XYZ file of C-alpha atoms in Angstrom:
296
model
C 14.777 77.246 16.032
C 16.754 78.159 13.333
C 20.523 76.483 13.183
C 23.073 79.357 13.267
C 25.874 78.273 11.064
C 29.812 79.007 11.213
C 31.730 77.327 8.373
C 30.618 73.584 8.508
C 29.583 73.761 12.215
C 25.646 73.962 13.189
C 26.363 75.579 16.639
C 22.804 75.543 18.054
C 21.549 72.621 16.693
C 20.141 69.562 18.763
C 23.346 67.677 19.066
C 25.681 70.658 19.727
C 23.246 71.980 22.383
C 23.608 68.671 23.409
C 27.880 68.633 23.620
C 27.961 71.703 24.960
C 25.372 70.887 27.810
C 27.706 68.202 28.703
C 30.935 69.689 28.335
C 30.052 72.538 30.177
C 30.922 71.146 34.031
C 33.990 70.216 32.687
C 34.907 73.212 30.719
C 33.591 75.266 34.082
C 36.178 72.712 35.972
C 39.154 73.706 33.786
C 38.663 77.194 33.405
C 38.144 77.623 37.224
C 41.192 75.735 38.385
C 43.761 75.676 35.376
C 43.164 78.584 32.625
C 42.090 81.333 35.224
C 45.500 80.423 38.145
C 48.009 80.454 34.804
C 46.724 83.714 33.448
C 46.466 85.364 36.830
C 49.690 83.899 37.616
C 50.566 85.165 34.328
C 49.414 88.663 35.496
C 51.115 88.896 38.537
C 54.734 88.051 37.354
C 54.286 91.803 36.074
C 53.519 93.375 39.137
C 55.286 94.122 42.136
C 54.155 94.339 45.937
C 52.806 92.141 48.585
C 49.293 91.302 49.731
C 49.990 91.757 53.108
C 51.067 95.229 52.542
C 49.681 97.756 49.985
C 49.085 96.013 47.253
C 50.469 94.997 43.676
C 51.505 97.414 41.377
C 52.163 97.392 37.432
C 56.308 97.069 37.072
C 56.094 95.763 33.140
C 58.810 93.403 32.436
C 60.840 94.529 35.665
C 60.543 90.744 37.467
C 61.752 89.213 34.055
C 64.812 91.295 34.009
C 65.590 90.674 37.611
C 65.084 87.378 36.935
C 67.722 87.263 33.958
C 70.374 89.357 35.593
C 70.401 87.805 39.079
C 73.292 85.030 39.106
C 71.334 82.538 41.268
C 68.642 82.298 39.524
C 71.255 81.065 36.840
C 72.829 78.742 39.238
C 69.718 77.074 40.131
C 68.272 76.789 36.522
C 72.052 74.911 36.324
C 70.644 72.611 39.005
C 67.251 72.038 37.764
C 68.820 71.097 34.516
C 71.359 68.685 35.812
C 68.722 67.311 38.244
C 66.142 66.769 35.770
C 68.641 65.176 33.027
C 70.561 62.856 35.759
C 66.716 61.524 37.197
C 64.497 61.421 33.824
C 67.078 59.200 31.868
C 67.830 56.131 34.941
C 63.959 56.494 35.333
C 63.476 55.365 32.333
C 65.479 53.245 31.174
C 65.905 51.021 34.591
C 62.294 50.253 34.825
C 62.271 49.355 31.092
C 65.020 46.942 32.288
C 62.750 45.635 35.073
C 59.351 45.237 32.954
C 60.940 43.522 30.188
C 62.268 41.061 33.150
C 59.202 40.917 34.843
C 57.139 40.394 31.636
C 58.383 36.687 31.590
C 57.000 34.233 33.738
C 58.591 32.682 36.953
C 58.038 32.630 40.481
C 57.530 35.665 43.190
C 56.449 37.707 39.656
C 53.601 39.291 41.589
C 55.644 39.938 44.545
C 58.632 42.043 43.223
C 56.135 44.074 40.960
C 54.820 44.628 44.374
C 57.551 45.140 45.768
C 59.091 47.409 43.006
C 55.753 49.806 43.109
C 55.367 50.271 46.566
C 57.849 53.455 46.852
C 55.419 55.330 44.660
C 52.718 55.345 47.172
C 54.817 56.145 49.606
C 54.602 59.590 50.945
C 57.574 61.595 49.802
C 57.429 63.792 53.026
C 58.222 60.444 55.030
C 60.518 59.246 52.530
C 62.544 62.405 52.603
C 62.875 61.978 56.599
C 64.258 58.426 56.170
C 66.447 59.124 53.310
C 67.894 62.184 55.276
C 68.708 60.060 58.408
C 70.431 56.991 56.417
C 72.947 59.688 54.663
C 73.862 61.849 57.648
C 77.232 62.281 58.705
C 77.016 59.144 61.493
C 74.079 57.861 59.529
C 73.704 54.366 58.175
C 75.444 54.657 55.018
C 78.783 56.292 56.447
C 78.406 53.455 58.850
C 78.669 50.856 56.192
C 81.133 52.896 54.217
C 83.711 52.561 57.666
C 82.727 48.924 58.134
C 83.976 48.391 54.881
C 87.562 50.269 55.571
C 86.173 53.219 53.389
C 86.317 57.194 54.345
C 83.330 58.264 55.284
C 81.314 61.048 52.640
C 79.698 64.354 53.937
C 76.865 63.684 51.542
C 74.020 66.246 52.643
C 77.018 68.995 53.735
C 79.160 68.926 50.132
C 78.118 70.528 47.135
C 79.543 67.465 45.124
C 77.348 64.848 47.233
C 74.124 66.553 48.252
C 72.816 66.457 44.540
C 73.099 62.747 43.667
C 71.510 62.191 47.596
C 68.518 63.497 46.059
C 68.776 62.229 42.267
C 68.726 59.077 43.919
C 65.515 59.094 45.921
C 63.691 60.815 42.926
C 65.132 57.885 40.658
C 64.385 55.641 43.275
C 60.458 56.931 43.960
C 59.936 56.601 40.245
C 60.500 53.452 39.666
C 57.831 51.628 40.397
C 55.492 53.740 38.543
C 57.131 53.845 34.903
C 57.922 50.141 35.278
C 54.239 49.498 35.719
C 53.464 52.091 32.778
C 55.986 49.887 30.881
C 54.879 46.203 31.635
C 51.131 47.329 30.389
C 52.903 48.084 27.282
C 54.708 45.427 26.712
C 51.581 43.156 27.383
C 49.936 44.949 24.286
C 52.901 44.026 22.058
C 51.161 40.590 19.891
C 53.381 37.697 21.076
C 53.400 36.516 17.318
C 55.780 39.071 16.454
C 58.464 37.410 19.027
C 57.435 33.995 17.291
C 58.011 35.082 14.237
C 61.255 36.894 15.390
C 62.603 33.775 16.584
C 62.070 31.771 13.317
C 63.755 34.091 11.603
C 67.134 33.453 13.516
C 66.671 36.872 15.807
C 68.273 36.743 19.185
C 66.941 38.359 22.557
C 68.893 41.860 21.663
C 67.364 42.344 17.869
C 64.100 41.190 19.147
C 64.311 44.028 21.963
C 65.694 46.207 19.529
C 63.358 45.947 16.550
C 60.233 44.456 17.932
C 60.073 46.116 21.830
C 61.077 49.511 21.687
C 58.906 50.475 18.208
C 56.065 48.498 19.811
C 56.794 50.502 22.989
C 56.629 53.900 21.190
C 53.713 55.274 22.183
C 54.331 54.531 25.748
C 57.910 55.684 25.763
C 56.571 59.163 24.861
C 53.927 58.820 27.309
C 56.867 57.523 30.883
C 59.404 60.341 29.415
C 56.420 63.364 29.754
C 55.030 62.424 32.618
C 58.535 61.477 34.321
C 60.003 65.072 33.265
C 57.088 66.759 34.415
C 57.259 64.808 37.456
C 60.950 65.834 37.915
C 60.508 69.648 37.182
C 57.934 70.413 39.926
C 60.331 68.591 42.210
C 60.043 70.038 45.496
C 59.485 68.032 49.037
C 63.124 66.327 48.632
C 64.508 69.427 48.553
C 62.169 70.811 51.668
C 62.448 67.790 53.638
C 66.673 66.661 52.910
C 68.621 70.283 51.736
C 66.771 73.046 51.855
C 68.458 73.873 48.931
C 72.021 73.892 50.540
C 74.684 73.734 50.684
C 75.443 77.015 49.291
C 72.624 76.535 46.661
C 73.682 73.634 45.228
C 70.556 71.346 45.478
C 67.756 74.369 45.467
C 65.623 73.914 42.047
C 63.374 76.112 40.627
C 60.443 75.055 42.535
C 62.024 75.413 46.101
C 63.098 78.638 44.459
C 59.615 80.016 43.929
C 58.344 78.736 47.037
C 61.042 80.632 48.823
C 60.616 84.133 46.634
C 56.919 84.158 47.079
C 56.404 82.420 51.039
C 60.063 83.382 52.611
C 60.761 87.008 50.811
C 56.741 87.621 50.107
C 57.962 88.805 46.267
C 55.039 87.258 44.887
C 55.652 89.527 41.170
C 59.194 87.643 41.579
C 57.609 84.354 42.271
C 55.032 84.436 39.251
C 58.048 85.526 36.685
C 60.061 82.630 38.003
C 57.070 80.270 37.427
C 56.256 81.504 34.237
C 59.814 80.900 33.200
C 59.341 76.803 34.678
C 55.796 76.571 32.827
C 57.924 77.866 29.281
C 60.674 75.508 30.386
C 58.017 72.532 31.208
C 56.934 73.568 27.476
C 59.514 73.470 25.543
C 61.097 70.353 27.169
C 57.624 67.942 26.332
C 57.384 70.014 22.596
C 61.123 68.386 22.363
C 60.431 65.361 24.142
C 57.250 64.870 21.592
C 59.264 65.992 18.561
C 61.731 63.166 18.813
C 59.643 60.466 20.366
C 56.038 61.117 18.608
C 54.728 59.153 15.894
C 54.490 62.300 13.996
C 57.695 64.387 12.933
């Protein structure tokens, strides 16, 4: 056979045949479940109509302008903003914190790594349910607040309180997770460097500061992705705790799109709304590699 060139490329030669022969399950794999749902979903954020009823319909860039214009849709983008910023930067840096204590050796090591990653196997779902009964109004919490001689806090009922409620479960299930991420990178950093540090005169801060974080580079940029990913498709603490109240003021985009397309059965709606989050997931990682990336 006869090699049919493009450029450089020899496309039907042994070893290509070869690559593409094993690709191919996994290229089937991706196109099946991730490039075929974001292009239909894609599609459907211009169309209007239910399934139940006659069918979808070709609107154009209606859903996008009802989208822009509505005021909630503002308000919760507000939320999912604030949300994501107040979770992504405690999740980072207090597990950095933890794994640069943890990296050094002393007793019960094992057991408060354990102890520290155990919330992130933890079914939110269940979480949620706990978390909801220690901050309600006779709950736990308030209970310990009184004991104390303090006035007790409506936290899942105000639109000051309900917010940090569930900032500090997400903060709180990530933990574990990113400090893990963290210690394996730290464990990679060559212990000569600190050696060397410390004949030089450094102290425990310049070391951190000029030997950790550059050697932790490439796993910063790896705990801040994954964390704001994590944060943006936020959506059982919301189900299980709030519901997105009060008034709105703990309902995030994803809650958002579950409620437009399951609740309201705007499924056009729905799809412009999580087109907008994809663009938003997007831009935020571009960013997030931008600054952090080895790479500029």
């Amino acid at each position: 056979m006869v090699p049919i060139k493009f450029g450089r490329f020899n496309w039907l030669d042994n070893d290509s045949i070869a690559a593409w022969t094993f690709l191919a399950p996994a290229l089937l794999f991706l196109g099946t479940f991730l490039i075929w749902p974001i292009a239909y979903l894609f599609y459907l954020s211009f169309t209007s109509g239910s399934f139940t009823q006659s069918g979808v319909r070709w609107i154009g860039l209606n859903n996008y302008w009802r989208l822009v214009t509505n005021p909630d849709f503002w308000q919760i983008l507000q939320n999912t903003l604030y949300f994501t910023t107040a979770t992504v930067i405690p999740s980072l840096v207090i597990p950095l914190g933890l794994a640069v204590l943890l990296n050094r050796s002393f007793a019960w090591r094992g057991a408060l790594r354990t102890a520290y990653f155990i919330p992130s196997i933890t079914s939110l779902v269940a979480v949620g349910l706990g978390w909801r009964w220690l901050f309600q109004t006779e709950g736990p919490v308030n209970s310990a607040l009184s004991a104390i001689g303090l006035n007790q806090i409506p936290w899942l009922s105000s639109t000051v309180w309900a917010m940090p409620v569930i900032i500090l479960l997400s903060v709180w299930k990530q933990l574990g997770f990113n400090m893990v991420v963290f210690l394996a990178g730290l464990q990679a950093i060559p212990v000569n460097r600190y050696e060397a540090a410390e004949l030089d005169g450094a102290n425990a801060w310049q070391q951190f500061l000029y030997i950790t974080l550059p050697g932790l580079r490439p796993t910063l940029v790896f705990a801040t992705v994954t964390t704001a990913i994590f944060t943006l498709r936020s959506f059982e603490q919301v189900y299980v705790i709030t519901g997105g109240g009060p008034l709105n003021s703990t309902n995030l985009l994803v809650y958002y799109i579950y409620e437009q397309a399951f609740s309201q059965f705007d499924f056009g709606y729905a799809a412009a709304a999580a087109t907008f989050l994809m663009a938003l997931a997007l831009v935020l990682v571009y960013l997030q590699l931008k600054v952090w990336g080895e790479d500029s």
